[in-house]
Short mmCIF file of C-alpha atoms in Angstrom, two decimals:
data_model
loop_
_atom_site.label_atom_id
_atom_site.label_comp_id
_atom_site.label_asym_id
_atom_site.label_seq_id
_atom_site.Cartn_x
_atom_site.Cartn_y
_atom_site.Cartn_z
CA UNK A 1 78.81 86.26 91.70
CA UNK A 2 77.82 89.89 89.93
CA UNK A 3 81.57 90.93 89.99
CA UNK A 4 82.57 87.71 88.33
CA UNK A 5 80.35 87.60 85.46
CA UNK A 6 81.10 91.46 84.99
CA UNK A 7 84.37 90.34 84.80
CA UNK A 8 83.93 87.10 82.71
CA UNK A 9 81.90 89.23 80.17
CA UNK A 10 84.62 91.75 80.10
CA UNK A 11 87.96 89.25 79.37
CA UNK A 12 85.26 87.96 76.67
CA UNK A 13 84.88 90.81 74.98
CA UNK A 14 88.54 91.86 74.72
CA UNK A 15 89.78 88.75 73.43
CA UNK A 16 87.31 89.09 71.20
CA UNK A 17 88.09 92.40 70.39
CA UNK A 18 91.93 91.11 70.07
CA UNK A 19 91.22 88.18 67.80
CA UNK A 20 89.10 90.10 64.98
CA UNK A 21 90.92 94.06 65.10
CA UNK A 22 87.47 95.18 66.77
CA UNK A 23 87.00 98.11 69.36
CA UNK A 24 85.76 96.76 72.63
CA UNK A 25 82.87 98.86 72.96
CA UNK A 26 81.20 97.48 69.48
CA UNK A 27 82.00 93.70 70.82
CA UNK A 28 80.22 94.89 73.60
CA UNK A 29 77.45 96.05 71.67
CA UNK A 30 77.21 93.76 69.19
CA UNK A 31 77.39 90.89 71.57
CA UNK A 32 74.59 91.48 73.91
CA UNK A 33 72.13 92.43 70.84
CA UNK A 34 72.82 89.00 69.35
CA UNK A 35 71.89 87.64 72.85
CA UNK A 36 68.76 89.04 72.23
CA UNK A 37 67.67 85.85 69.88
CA UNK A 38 68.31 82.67 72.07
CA UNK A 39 66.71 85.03 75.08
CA UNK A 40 63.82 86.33 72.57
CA UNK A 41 62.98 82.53 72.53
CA UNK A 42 62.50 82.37 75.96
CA UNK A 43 61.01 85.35 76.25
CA UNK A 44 58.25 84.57 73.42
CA UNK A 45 58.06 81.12 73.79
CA UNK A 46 58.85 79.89 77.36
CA UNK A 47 57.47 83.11 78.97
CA UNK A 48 54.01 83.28 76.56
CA UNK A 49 51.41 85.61 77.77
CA UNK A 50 49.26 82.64 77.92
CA UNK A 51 50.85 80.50 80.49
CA UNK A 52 52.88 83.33 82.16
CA UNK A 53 51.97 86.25 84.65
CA UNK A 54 52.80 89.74 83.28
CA UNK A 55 54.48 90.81 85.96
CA UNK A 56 56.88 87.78 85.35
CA UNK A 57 57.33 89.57 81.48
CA UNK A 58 58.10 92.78 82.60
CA UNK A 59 60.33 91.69 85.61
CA UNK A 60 62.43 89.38 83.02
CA UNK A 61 62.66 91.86 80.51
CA UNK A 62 63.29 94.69 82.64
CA UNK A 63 66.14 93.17 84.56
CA UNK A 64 68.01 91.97 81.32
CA UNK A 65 67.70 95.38 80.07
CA UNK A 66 69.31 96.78 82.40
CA UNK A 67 71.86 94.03 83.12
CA UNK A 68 72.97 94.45 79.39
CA UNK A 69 72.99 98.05 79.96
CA UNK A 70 75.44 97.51 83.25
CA UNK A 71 77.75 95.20 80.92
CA UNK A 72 78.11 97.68 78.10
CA UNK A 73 78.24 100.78 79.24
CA UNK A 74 79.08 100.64 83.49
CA UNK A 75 77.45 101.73 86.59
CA UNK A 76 78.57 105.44 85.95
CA UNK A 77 77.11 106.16 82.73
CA UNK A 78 74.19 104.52 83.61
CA UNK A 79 73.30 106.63 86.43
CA UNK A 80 71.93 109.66 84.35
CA UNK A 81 69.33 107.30 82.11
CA UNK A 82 68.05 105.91 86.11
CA UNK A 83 67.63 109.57 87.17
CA UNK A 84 66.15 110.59 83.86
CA UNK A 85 63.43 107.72 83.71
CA UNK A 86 62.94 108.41 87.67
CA UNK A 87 62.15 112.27 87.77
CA UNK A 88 59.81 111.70 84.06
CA UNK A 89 57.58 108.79 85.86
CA UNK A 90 57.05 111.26 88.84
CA UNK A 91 56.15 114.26 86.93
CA UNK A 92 53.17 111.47 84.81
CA UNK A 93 52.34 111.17 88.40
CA UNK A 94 52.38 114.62 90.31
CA UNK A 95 52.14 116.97 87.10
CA UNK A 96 48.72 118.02 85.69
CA UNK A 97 48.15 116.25 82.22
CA UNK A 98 47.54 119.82 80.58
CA UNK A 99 51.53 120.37 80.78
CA UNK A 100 53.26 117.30 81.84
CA UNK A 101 54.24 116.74 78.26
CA UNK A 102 55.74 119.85 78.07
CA UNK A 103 57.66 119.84 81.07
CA UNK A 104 58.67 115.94 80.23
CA UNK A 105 60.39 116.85 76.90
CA UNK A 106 62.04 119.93 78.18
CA UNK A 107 63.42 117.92 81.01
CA UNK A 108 64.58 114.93 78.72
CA UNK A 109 65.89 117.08 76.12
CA UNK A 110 68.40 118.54 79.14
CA UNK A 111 69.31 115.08 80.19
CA UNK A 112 70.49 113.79 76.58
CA UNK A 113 71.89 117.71 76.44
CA UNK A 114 74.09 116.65 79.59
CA UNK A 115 74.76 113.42 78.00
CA UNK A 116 76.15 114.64 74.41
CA UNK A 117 78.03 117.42 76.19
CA UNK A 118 79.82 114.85 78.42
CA UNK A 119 80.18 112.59 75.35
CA UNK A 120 82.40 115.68 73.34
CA UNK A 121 84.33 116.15 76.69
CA UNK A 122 85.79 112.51 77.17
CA UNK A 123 85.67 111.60 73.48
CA UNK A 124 85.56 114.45 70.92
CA UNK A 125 84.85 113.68 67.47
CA UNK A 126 85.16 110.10 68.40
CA UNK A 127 82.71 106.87 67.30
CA UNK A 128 82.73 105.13 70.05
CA UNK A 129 79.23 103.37 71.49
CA UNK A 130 78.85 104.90 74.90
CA UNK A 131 75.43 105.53 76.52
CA UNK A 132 74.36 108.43 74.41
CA UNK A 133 72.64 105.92 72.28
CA UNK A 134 69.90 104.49 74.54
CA UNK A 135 69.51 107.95 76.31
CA UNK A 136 68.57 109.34 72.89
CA UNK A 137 66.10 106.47 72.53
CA UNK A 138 64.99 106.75 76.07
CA UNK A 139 64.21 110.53 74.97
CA UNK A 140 61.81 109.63 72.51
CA UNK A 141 60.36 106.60 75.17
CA UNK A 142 59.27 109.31 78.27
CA UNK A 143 58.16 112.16 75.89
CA UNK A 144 55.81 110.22 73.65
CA UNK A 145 54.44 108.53 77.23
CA UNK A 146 53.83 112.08 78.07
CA UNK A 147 52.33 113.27 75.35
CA UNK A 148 49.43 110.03 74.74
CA UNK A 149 48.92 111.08 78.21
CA UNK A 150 48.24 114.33 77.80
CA UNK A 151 45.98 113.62 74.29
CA UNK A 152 43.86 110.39 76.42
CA UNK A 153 43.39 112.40 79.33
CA UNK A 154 43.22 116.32 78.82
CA UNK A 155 42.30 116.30 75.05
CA UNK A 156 39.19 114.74 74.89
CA UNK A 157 38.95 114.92 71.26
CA UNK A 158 42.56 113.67 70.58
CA UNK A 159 41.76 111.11 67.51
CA UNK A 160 45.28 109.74 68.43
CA UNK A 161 45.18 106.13 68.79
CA UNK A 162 48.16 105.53 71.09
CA UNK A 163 46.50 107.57 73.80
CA UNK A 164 46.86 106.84 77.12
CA UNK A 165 43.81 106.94 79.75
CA UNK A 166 45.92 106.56 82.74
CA UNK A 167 49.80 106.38 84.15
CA UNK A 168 51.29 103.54 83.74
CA UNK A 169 52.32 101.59 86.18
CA UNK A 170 56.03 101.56 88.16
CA UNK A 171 57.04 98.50 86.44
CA UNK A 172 55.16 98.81 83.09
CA UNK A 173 57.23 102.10 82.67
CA UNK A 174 60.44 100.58 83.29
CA UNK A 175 60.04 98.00 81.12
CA UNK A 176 59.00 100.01 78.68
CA UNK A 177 61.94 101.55 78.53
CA UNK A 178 64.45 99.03 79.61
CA UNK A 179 63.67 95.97 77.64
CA UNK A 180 66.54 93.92 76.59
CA UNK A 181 65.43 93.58 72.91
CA UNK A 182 64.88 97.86 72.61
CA UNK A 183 67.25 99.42 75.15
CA UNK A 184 70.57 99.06 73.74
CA UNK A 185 69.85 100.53 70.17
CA UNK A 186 66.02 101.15 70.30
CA UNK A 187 63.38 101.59 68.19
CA UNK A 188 61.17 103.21 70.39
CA UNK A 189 57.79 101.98 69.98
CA UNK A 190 55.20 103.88 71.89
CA UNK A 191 53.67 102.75 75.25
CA UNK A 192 50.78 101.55 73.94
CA UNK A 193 52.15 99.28 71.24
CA UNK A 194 54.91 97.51 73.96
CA UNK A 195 52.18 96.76 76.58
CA UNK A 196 49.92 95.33 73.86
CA UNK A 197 53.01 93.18 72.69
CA UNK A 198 53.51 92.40 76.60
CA UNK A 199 50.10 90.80 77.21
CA UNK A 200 49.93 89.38 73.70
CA UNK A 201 47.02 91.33 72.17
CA UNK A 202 48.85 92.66 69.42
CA UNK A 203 48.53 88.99 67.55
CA UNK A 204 45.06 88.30 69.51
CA UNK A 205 43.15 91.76 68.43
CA UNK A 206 45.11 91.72 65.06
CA UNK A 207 44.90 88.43 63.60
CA UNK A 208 41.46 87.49 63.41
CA UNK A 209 41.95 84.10 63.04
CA UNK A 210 44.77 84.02 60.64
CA UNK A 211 48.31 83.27 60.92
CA UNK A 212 50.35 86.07 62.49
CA UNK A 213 53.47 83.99 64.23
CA UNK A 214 55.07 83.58 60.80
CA UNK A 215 58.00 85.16 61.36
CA UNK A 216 60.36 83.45 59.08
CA UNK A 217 60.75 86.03 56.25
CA UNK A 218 60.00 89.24 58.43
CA UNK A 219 63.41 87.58 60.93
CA UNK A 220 65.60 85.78 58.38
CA UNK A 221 64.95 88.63 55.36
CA UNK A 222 65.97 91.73 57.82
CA UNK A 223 69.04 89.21 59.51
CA UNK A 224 70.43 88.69 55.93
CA UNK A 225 70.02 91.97 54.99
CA UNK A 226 72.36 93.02 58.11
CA UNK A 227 74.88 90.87 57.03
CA UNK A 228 75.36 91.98 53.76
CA UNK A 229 75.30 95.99 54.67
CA UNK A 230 77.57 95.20 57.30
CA UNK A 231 79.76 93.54 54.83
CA UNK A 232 79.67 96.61 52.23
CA UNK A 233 80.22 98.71 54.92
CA UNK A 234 83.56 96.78 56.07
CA UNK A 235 84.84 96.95 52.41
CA UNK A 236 84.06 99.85 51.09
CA UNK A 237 85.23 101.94 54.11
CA UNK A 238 88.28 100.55 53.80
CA UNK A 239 88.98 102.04 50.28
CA UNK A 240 86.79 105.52 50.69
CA UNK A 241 87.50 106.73 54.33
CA UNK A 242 85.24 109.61 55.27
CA UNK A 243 88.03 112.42 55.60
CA UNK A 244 89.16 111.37 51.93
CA UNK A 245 86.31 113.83 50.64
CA UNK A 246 89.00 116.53 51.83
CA UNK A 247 91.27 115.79 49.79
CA UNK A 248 91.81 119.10 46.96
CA UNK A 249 93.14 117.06 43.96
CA UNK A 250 89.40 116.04 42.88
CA UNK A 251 87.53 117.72 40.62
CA UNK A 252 83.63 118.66 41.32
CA UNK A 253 81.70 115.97 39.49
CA UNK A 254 84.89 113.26 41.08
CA UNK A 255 83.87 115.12 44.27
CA UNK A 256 80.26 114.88 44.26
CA UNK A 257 80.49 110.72 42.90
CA UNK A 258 83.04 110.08 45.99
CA UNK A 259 80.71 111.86 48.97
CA UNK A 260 77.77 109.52 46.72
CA UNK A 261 80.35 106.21 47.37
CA UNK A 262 80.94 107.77 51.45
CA UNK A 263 77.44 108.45 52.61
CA UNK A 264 76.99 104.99 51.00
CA UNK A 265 78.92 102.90 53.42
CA UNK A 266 78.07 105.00 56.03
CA UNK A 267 74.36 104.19 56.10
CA UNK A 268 75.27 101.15 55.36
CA UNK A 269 76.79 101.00 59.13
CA UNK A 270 73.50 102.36 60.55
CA UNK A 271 71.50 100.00 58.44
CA UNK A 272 73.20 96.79 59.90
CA UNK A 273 72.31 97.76 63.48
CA UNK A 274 68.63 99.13 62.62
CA UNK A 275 68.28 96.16 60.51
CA UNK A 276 69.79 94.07 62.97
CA UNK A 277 67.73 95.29 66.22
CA UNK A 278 64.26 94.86 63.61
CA UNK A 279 64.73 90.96 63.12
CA UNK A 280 65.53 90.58 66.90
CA UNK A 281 62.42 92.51 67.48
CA UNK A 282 60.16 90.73 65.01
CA UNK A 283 61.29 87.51 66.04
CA UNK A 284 60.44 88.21 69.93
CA UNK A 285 57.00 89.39 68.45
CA UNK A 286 57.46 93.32 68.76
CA UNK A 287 57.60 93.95 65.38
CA UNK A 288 54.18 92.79 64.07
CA UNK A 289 51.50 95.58 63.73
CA UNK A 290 48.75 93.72 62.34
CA UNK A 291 47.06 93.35 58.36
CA UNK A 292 46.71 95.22 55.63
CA UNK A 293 43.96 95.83 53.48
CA UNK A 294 44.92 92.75 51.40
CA UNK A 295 44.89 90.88 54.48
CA UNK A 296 49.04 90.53 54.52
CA UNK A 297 51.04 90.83 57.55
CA UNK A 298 52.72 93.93 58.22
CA UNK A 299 56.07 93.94 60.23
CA UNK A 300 56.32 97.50 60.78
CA UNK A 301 56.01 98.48 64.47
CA UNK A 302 60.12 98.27 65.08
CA UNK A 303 61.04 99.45 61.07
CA UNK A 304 63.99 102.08 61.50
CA UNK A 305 64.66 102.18 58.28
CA UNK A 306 64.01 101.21 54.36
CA UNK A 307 67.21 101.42 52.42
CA UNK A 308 64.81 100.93 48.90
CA UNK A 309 63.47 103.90 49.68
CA UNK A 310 66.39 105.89 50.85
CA UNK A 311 68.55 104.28 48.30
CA UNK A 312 66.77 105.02 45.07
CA UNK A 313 63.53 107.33 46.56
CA UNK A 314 63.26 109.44 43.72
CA UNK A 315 62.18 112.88 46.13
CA UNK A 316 63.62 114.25 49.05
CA UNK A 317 60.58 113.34 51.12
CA UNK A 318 60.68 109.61 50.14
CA UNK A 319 64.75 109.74 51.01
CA UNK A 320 63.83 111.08 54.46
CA UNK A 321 60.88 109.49 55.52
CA UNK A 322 62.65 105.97 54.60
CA UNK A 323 65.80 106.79 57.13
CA UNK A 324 65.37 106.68 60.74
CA UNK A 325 61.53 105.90 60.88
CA UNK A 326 60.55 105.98 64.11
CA UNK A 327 62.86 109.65 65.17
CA UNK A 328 60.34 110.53 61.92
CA UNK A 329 57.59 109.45 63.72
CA UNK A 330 58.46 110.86 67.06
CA UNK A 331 59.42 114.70 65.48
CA UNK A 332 55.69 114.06 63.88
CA UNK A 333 54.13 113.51 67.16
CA UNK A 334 55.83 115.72 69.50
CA UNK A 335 56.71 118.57 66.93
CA UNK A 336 55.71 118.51 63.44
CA UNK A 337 51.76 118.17 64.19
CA UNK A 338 51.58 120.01 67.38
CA UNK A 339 53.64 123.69 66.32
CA UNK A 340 50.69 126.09 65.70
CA UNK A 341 51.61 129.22 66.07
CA UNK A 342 51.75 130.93 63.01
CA UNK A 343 55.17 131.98 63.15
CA UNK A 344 56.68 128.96 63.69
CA UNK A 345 57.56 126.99 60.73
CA UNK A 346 56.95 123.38 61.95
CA UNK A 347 59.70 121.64 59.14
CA UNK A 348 61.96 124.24 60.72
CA UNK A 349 61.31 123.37 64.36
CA UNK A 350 60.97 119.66 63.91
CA UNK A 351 64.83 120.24 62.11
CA UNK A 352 65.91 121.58 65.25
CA UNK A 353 64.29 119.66 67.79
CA UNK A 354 66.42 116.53 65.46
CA UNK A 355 69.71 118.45 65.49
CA UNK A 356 69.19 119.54 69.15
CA UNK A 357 68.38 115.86 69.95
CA UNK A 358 71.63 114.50 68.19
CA UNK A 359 74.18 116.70 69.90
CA UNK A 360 75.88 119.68 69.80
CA UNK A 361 78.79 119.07 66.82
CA UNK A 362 79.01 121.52 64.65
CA UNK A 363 78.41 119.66 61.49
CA UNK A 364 75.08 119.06 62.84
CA UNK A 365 73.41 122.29 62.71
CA UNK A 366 75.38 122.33 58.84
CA UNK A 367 73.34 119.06 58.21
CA UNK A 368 69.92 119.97 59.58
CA UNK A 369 69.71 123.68 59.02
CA UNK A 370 70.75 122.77 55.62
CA UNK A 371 68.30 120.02 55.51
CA UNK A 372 65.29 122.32 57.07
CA UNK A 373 65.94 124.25 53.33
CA UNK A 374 66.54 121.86 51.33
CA UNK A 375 62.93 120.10 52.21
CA UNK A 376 61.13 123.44 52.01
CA UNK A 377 62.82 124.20 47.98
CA UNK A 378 61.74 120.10 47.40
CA UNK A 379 58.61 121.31 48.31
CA UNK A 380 58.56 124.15 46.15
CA UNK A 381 60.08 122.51 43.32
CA UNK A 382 57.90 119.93 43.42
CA UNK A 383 54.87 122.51 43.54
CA UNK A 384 56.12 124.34 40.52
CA UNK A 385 57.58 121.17 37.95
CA UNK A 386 55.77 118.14 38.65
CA UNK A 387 52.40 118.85 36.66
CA UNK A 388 55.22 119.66 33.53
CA UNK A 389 56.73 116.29 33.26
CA UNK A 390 53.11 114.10 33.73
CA UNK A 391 52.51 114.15 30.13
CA UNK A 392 53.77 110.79 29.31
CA UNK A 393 55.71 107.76 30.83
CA UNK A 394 59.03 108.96 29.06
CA UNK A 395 59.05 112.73 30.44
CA UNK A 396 58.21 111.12 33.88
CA UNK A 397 60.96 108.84 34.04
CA UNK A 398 63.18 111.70 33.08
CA UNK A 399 61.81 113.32 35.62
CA UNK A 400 62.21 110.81 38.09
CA UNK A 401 65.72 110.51 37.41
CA UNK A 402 66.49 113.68 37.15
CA UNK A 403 65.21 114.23 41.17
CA UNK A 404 66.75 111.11 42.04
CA UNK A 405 70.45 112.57 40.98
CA UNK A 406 69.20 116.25 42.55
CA UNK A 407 67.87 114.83 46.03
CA UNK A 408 70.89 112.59 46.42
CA UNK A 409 73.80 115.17 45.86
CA UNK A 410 72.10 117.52 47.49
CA UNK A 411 71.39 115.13 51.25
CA UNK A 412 74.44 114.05 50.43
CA UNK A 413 76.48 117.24 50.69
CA UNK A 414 74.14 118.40 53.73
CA UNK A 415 74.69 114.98 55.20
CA UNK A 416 78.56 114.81 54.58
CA UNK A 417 78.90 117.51 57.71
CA UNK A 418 76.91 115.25 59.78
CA UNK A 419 80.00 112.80 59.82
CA UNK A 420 82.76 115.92 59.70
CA UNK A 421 81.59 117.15 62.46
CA UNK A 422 83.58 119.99 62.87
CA UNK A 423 83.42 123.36 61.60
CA UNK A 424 86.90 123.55 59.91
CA UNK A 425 85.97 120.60 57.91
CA UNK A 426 82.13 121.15 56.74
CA UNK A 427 83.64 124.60 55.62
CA UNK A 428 86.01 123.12 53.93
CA UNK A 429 84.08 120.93 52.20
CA UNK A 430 81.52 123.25 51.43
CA UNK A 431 83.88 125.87 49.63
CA UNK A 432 85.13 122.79 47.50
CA UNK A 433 81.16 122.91 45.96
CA UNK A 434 81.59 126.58 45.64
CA UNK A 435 78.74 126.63 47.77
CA UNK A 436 76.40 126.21 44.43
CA UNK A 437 73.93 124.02 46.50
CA UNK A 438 73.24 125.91 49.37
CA UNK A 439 72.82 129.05 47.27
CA UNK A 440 70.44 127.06 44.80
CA UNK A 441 68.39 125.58 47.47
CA UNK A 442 68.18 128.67 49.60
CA UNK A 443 66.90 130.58 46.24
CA UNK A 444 63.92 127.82 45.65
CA UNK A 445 63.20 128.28 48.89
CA UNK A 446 61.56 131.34 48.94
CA UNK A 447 60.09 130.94 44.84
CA UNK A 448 56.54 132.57 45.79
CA UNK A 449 55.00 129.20 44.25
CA UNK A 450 51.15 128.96 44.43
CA UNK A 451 50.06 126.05 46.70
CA UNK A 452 46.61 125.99 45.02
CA UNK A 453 48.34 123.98 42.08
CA UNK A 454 47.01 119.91 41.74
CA UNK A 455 50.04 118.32 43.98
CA UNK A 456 51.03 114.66 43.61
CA UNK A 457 49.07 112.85 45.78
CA UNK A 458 52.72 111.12 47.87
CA UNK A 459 53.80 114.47 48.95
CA UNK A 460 52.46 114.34 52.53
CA UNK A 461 53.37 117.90 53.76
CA UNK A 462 51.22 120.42 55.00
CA UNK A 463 49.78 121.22 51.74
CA UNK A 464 46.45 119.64 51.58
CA UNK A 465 47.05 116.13 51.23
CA UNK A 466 46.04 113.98 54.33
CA UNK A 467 48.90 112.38 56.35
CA UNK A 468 47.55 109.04 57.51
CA UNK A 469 50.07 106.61 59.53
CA UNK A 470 48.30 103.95 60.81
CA UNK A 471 50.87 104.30 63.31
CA UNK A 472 50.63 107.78 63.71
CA UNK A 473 47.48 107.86 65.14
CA UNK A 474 46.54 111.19 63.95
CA UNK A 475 45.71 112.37 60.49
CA UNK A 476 46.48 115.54 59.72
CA UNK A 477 44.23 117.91 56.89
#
């Protein structure tokens, strides 16, 4: 009966994939995410936590998870993410909490290692969706379970409110990581937010009262969304392909408009699926994190991404904070707040941890190296203009603008070799800017700029201004 709906799924998918010009592997994809609506409404309706055990939840969700993992990516590839989850749960369990965290991200960084290095053996430079994707999620899963262990149990004065008190158990881990509606294409909530989602106490504790099952807008608005980045995507990749920014007949400013126009319709890709996997989530309940001061519901617990703010963020900060949310997040918690040796820049080893994390392409280390000094100069810059232009509305628009149109060619010529890949072509790409941007970024850099300057209060570095995520859990001075 398995082999036949294996194989039912299968001749499926490639007539599909015949009919419309698609590759298999993103039927396959796209496919069993868009199950995840008419079994969401099982899940949150016919399976409530009121009337239904949660053993029954996890066992559903865990087994659907997995099937859809079986049905889009095989038995083989899915071996590595079984032994992964395996060995993490039994160092929660045999490990002292002092190190386990330690030990856990080490570990999982090797396994998605092994995972991207088998990935640029059997498809090099390649697109396709293989299981690199939910291993990289499944990264970020096991090492932020490790660390709220380590802060609820062997750092008694962790202030991090997604601590955990004690191991989870068997099942709670697995579905934790295999759920049908996060697996395939994430976003990796921590353990604390899924298992009150699971028993229902995210609406119960949050809601006092009001409303929260309203998910009309917070489902239909991110759904439509989807649809129309998907459809930009489809069109305008037709007309700019990304190795077109190669091409030596353009001048500079053509040059720096046309990798504007690429990078475009390349988010645009990730935003469908981020956008895509946020309604799902919402809709199944996930996605609700509770009130805000003025008493509206916030959706924000599966948000990957904010193309406003990406789009037309007027810093680099408010560009990068916008795009992949929760990896933000993660780097924050497992990286950015916990380097403190003094030695250790913790923007440059969060950078690396992300690049590391990714793969092992080239045009990678080009992006986030580059990236690493590009936030330090915004940081500089920032330090050493802002307080000029604050004068009046008119000089602040200009300014505005004026860092809009900076922060934008700049990520954009860093972010170019993230799609290159290869070394031949970020070079050559690079030498067609005369290398003007890396040399001007690298120079603001190191400006000795005072930080004892009055900062805008949005710049949430390590300058004095208090981080506060509600969903980071920690606040940072």
């Amino acid at each position: 009966m398995a082999s036949s709906m294996f194989a039912t799924f299968e001749s499926n998918a490639q007539a599909l994939s015949k009919q419309y010009a698609v590759p298999i592997d993103q039927v396959r994809f796209l496919t069993l995410l868009l199950l995840g609506y008419p079994l969401g409404a099982l899940y949150r309706y016919g399976l409530h936590p009121s009337r239904t055990s949660l053993t029954a939840r996890h066992v559903f969700s865990t087994s659907l998870g997995i099937l859809f993992g079986l049905l889009c990516f095989g038995w083989s590839q899915m071996f590595l993410l079984f032994f992964m989850t395996g060995v993490c749960y039994a160092m929660l369990l045999w490990l002292p909490t002092t190190v386990v965290h330690l030990y856990t991200v080490v570990f999982a960084m090797v396994c998605v290692s092994m995972g991207h290095v088998y990935r640029m053996l059997t498809d090099y430079e390649g697109w396709n969706i293989d299981f690199s994707l939910p291993l990289m999620v499944m990264v970020q899963r096991v090492s932020l379970t490790a660390f709220a262990l380590n802060d609820g149990i062997a750092r008694a004065d962790s202030d991090n409110e997604q601590k955990l008190t004690e191991v989870p158990s068997l099942l709670e881990y697995w579905s934790y990581n295999y759920n049908f509606h996060t697996f395939l294409a994430g976003p990796a909530c921590t353990m604390k937010e899924y298992l009150n989602f699971v028993d229902g106490s995210n609406f119960t504790t949050k809601t006092s009262n009001r409303n929260g099952s309203d998910v009309k807008y917070p489902v239909l608005g991110r759904l439509s969304e989807a649809v129309v980045c998907v459809v930009l995507h489809q069109v305008i990749s037709a007309q700019y392909p990304i190795d077109s920014i190669l091409k030596p007949d353009y001048s500079l400013p053509t040059r720096i408009l046309l990798a504007h126009i690429i990078m475009f319709h390349v988010r645009s890709r990730y935003y469908f699926v981020w956008l895509l996997v946020e309604s799902i989530n919402n809709f199944i309940g996930l996605g609700f994190g509770g009130y805000d001061k003025e008493g509206k519901p916030v959706w924000d617990v599966c948000k990957n991404v904010k193309p406003w703010d990406v789009e037309f963020g007027t810093n680099f900060r408010s560009v990068i904070t916008g795009w992949n949310v929760t990896t933000s997040l993660w780097l924050r918690r497992i990286c950015y707040n916990r380097v403190s040796y003094g030695w250790i820049s913790p923007i440059l080893a969060s950078w690396v941890l992300s690049a590391v994390w990714h793969g092992f392409y080239p045009g990678y280390y080009f992006c986030f190296l580059s990236g690493a000094i590009m936030q330090a100069a915004s940081v500089n810059m920032r330090r050493l203009l802002w307080n000029h232009f604050q004068t009046s509305e008119t000089w602040r628009r200009i300014y505005d603008v004026a860092t809009w149109a900076t922060s934008h060619t700049l990520l954009n010529y860093g972010a170019m070799c993230f799609v290159l890949l290869s070394v031949e072509k970020c070079w050559k790409l690079w030498k067609f800017y005369y290398f003007f941007p890396l040399i001007i970024v690298s120079c603001a850099a190191w400006l000795p700029v005072s930080h004892s300057k009055k900062e805008p209060q949005n710049d949430g570095h390590r300058n004095g201004t208090q981080m506060d995520d509600h969903r980071n859990g920690i606040k940072v001075q």
